[in-house]
Each structure stands twice: as structure tokens, then as C-alpha cells.
PDB file of C-alpha atoms in Angstrom:
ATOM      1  CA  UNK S 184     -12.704  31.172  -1.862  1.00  0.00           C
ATOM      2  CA  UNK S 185     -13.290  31.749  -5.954  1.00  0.00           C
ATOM      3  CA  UNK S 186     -16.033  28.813  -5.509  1.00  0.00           C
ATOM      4  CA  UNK S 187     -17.234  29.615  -2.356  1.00  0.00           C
ATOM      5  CA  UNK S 188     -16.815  26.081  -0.596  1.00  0.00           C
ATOM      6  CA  UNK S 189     -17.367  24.860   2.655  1.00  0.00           C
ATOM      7  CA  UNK S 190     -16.665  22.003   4.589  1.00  0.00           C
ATOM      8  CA  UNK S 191     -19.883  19.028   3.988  1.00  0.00           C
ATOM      9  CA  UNK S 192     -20.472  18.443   7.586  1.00  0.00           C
ATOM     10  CA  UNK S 193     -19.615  22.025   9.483  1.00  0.00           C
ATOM     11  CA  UNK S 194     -20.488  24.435   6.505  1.00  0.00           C
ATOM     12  CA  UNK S 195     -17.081  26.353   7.862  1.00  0.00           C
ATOM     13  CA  UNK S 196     -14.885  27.941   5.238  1.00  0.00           C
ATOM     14  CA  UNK S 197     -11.896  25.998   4.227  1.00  0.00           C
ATOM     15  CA  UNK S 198      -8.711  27.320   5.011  1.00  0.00           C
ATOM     16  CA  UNK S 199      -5.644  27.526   2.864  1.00  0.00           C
ATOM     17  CA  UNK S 200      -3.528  25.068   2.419  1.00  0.00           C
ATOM     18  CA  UNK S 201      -0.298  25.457   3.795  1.00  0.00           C
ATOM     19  CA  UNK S 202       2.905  22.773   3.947  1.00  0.00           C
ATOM     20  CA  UNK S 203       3.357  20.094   5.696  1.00  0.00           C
ATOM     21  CA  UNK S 204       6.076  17.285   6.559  1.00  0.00           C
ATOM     22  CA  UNK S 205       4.286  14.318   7.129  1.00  0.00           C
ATOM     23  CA  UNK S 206       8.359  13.069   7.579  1.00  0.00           C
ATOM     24  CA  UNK S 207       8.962  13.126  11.643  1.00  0.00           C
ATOM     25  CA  UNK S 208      11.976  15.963  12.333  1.00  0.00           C
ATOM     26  CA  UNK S 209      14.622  15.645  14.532  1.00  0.00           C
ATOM     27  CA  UNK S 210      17.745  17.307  15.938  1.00  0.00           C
ATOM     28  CA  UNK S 211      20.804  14.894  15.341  1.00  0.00           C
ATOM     29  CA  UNK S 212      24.784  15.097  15.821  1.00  0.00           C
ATOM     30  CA  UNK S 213      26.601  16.146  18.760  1.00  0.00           C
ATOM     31  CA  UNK S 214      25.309  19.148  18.882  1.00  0.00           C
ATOM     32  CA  UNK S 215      21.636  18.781  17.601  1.00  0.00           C
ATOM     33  CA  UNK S 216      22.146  21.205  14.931  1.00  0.00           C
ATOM     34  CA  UNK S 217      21.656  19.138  12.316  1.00  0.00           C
ATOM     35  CA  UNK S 218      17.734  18.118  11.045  1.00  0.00           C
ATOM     36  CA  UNK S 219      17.234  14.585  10.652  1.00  0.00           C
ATOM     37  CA  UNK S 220      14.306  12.528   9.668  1.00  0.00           C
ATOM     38  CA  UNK S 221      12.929   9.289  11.193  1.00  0.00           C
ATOM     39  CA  UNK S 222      12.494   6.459   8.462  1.00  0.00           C
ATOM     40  CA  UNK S 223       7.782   7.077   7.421  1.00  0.00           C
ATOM     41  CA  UNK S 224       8.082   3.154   6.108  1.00  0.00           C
ATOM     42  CA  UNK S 225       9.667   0.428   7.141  1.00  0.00           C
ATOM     43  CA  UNK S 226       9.484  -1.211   3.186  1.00  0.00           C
ATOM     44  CA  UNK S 227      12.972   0.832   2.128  1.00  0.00           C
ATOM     45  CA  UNK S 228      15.260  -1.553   3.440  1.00  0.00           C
ATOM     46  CA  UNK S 229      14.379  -4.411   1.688  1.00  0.00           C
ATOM     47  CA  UNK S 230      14.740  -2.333  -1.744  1.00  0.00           C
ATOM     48  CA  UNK S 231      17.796  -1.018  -0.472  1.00  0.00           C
ATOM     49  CA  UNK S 232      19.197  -4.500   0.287  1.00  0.00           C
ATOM     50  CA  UNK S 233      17.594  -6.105  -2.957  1.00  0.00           C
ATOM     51  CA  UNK S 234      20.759  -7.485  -4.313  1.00  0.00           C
ATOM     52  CA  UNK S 235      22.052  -8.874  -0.515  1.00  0.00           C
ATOM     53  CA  UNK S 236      18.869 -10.475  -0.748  1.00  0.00           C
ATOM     54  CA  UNK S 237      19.029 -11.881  -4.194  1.00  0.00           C
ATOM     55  CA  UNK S 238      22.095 -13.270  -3.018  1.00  0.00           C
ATOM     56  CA  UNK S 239      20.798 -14.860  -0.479  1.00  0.00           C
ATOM     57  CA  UNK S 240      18.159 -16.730  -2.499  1.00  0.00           C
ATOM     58  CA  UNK S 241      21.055 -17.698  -4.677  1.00  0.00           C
ATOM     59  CA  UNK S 242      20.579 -15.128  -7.719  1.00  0.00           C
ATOM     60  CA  UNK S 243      17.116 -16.979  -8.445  1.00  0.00           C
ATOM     61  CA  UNK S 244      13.365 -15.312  -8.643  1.00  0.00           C
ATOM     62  CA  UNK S 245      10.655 -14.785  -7.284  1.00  0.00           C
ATOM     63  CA  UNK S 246      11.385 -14.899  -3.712  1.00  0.00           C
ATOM     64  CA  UNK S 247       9.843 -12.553  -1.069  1.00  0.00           C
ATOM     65  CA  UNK S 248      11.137 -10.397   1.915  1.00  0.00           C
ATOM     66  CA  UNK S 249       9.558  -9.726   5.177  1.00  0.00           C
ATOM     67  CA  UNK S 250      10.215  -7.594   8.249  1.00  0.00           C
ATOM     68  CA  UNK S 251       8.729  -5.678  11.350  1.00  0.00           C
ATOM     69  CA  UNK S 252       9.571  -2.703  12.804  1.00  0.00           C
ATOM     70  CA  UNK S 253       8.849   1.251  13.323  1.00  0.00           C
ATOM     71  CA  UNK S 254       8.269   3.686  11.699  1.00  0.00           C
ATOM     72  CA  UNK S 255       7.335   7.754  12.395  1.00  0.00           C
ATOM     73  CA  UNK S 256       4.973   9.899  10.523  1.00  0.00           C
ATOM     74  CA  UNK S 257       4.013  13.215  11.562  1.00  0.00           C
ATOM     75  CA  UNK S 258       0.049  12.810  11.469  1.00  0.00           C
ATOM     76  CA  UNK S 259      -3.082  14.517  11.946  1.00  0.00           C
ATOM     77  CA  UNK S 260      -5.886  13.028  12.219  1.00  0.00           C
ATOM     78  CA  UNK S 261      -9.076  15.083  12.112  1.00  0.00           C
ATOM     79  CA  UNK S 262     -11.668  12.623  11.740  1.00  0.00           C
ATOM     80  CA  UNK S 263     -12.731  12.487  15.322  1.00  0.00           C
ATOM     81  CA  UNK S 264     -10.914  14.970  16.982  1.00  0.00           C
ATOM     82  CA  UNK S 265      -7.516  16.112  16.023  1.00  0.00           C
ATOM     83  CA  UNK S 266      -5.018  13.162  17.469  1.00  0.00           C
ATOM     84  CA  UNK S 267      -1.588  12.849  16.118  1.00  0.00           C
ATOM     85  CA  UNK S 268       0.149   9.438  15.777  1.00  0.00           C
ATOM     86  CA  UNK S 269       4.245   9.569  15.433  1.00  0.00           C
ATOM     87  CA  UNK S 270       5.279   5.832  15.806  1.00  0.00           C
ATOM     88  CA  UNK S 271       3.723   2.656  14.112  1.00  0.00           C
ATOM     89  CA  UNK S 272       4.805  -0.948  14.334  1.00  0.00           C
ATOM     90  CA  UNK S 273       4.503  -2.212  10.507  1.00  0.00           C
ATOM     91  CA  UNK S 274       5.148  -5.360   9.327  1.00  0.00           C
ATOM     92  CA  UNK S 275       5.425  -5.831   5.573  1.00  0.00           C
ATOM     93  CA  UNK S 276       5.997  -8.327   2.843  1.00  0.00           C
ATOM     94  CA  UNK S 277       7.411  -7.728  -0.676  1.00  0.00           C
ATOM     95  CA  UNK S 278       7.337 -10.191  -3.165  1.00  0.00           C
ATOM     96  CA  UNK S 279      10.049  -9.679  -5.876  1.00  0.00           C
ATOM     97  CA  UNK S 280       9.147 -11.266  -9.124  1.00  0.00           C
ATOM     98  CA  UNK S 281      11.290 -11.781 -12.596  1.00  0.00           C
ATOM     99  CA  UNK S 282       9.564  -8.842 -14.902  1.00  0.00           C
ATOM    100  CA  UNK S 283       9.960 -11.741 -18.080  1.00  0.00           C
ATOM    101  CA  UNK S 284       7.781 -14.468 -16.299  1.00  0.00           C
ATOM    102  CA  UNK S 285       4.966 -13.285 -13.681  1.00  0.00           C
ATOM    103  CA  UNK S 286       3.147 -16.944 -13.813  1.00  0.00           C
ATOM    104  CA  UNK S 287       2.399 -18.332 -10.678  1.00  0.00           C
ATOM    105  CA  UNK S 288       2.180 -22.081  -9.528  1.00  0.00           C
ATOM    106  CA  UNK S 289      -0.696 -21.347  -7.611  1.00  0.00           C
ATOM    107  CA  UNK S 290      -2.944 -19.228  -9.423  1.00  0.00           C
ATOM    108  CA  UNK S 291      -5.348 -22.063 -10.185  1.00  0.00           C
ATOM    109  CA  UNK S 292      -5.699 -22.302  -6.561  1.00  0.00           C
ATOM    110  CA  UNK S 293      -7.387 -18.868  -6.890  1.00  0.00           C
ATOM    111  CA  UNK S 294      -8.435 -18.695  -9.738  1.00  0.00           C
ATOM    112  CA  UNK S 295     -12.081 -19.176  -9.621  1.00  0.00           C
ATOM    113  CA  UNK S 296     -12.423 -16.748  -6.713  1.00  0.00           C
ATOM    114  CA  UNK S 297     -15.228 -14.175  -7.131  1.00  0.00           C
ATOM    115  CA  UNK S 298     -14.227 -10.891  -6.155  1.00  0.00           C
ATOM    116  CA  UNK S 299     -15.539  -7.422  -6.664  1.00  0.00           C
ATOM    117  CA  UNK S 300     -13.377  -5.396  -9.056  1.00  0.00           C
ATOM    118  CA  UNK S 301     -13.352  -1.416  -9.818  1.00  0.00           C
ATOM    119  CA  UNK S 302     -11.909  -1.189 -12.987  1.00  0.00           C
ATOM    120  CA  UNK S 303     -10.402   1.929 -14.294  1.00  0.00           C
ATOM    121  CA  UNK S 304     -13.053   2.287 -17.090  1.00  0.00           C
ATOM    122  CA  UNK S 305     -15.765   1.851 -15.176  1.00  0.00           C
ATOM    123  CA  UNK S 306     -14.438   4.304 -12.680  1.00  0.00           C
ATOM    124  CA  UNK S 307     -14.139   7.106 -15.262  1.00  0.00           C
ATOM    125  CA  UNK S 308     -17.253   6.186 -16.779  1.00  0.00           C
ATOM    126  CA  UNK S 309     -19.243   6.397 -13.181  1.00  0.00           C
ATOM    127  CA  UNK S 310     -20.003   3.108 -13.508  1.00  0.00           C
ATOM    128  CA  UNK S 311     -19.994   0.626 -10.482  1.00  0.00           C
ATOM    129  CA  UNK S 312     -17.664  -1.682  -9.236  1.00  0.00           C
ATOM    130  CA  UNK S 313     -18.333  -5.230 -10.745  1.00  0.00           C
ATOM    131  CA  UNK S 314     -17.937  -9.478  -9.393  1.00  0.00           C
ATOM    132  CA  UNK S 315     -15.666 -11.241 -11.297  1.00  0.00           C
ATOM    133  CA  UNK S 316     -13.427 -14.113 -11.077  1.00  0.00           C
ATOM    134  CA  UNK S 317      -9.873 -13.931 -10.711  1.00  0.00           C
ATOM    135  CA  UNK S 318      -8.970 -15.998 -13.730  1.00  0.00           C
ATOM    136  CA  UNK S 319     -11.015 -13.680 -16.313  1.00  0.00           C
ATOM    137  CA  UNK S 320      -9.302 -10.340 -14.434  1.00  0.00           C
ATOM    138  CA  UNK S 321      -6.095 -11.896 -15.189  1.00  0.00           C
ATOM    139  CA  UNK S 322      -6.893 -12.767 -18.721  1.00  0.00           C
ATOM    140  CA  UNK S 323      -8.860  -9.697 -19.557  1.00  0.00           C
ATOM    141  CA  UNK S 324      -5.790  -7.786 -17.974  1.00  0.00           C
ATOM    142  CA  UNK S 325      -7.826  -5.889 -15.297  1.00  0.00           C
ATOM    143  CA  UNK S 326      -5.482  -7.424 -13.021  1.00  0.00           C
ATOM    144  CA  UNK S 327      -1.727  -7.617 -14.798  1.00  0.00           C
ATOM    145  CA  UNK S 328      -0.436 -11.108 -14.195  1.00  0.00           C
ATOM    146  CA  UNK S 329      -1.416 -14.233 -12.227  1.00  0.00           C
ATOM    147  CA  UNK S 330       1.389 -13.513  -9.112  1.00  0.00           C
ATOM    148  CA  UNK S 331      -0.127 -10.349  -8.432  1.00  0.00           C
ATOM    149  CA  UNK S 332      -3.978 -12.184  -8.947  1.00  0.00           C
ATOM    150  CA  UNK S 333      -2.580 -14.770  -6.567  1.00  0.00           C
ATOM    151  CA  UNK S 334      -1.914 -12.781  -4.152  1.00  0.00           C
ATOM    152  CA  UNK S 335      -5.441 -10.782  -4.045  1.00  0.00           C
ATOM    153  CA  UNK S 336      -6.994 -13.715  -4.238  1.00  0.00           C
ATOM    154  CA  UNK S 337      -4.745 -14.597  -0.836  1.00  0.00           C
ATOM    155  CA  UNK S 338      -5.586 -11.712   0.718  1.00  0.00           C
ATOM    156  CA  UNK S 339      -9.266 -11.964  -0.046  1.00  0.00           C
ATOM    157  CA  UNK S 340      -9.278 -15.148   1.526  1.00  0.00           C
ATOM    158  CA  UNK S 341      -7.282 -14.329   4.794  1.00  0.00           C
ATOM    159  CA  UNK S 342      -9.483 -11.028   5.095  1.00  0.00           C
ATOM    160  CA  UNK S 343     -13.195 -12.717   4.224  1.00  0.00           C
ATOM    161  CA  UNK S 344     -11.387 -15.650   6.758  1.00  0.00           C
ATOM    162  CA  UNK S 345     -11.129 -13.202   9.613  1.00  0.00           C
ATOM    163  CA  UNK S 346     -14.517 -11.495   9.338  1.00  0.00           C
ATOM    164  CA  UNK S 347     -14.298  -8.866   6.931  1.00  0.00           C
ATOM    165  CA  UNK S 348     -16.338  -8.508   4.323  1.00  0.00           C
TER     166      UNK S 348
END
């Protein structure tokens, strides 16, 4: 209201913002009087079984977790109509690595990759996005170490693979 703003498209005033749980509610215990949440990710259990899982691999890094399943968020979404979606189906994949070595075996399959970057600087300078290759981000530190360049450089290829570009 001190600026006078309006929303872009409908030129209506904006309205105030008020609270919101984006964490699904629910009534729990025998006699529903107690509030309980539904789980908004489905990525907490792995961190909350790290060390089963560490067992598992035998006390050794990196190794990597995956699992489906639901989740609930309370959502609105206005873009075309309001709509609210509660329940997703997520499947996720964490990939723990050992903090002292983040090399990876095959980052030289990736390496040479151009992708388009949006560095940090050039963000707060207003400057554009920029191609590079995935070896030189990793080097000049735009992207930290060569498991997490790996891994973009994965995902690049599955996504550009299936059509997107």
C-alpha cells in the first residue's frame, strides 16, 4: 500500500500477506485431538537413516540412496486458476559424498560438456547467463567439485536426451 503496487497482469491491489502452512494438518490419536502433520518430502528418511545406510555400504563413501513414495503439501496454485494439490508421488536420489575428497571417476566423461551457467556475479551484476564447459566451472569453482559437476553434466544429458532444451 506505501508503494502503491498492483498485480502485473490484473492491475488489482495486492492483499496482505497472511500465514500459511504449506505442511498438510491432520487430526491424529484416538481421539483426533491431537494435530499432526503429513511428511512435505519424501528426502528425510534417508538423512534420518544416514548411518543404517552407511552401514550398509560397509562404513565406505560415496554411495547414494534412492526411494519413492508420497508426500502432502498444502498448495495453491494460482497460476491458472486456483487448484490445490495435497499428495505427490516423488522419487528422489541423494548422493552422499566424503566432504575430504569430492573427485569423481567420471568427471572426464563430462567434462567437456557445454552448458549454460548463471553465475552469482553475473547475476548481481545483471549480466547474462553464460556457455561454458563443465571442466572450466569446476576449476574456476563456479561449480564446487567434480561429483556435483558430474552429476549436472548427467542430468543435462538425460534432460537434452528426452527433449528438453
Amino acid at each position: 500500500q506505501k508503494y502503491n503496487m498492483k498485480a502485473p497482469l490484473t492491475n488489482n491491489d495486492l492483499s496482505e500477506p497472511v500465514a500459511f502452512n504449506l505442511m498438510f494438518a491432520t487430526s491424529i490419536g484416538p481421539t483426533g485431538q491431537i494435530k499432526g502433520f503429513l511428511r512435505p518430502e519424501t528426502a528425510q528418511g534417508m538423512f534420518v537413516n544416514f548411518k543404517r545406510l552407511l552401514e550398509f555400504n560397509h562404513g565406505r563413501l560415496p554411495f547414494a540412496a534412492a526411494q519413492i513414495g508420497n508426500s502432502f503439501r498444502n498448495e495453491i496454485s494460482p497460476r491458472s486458476g486456483l487448484i490445490r494439490v495435497r499428495e505427490f508421488t516423488m522419487a528422489e536420489i541423494e548422493h552422499f559424498v566424503d566432504p575430504a575428497d569430492k573427485t569423481h571417476p567420471k568427471f572426464d566423461d563430462v567434462a567437456n560438456l557445454e552448458i549454460t551457467l548463471y553465475s552469482a556475479t553475473n547475476q548481481m551484476n545483471g549480466q547474462p547467463a553464460q556457455l561454458t564447459n563443465l571442466g572450466h566451472a569446476v576449476e574456476s569453482k563456479l561449480v564446487d567439485n567434480q561429483t556435483l559437476g558430474y552429476f549436472i553434466g548427467r542430468i543435462y544429458l538425460f534432460l537434452t536426451k528426452c527433449g528438453v532444451n
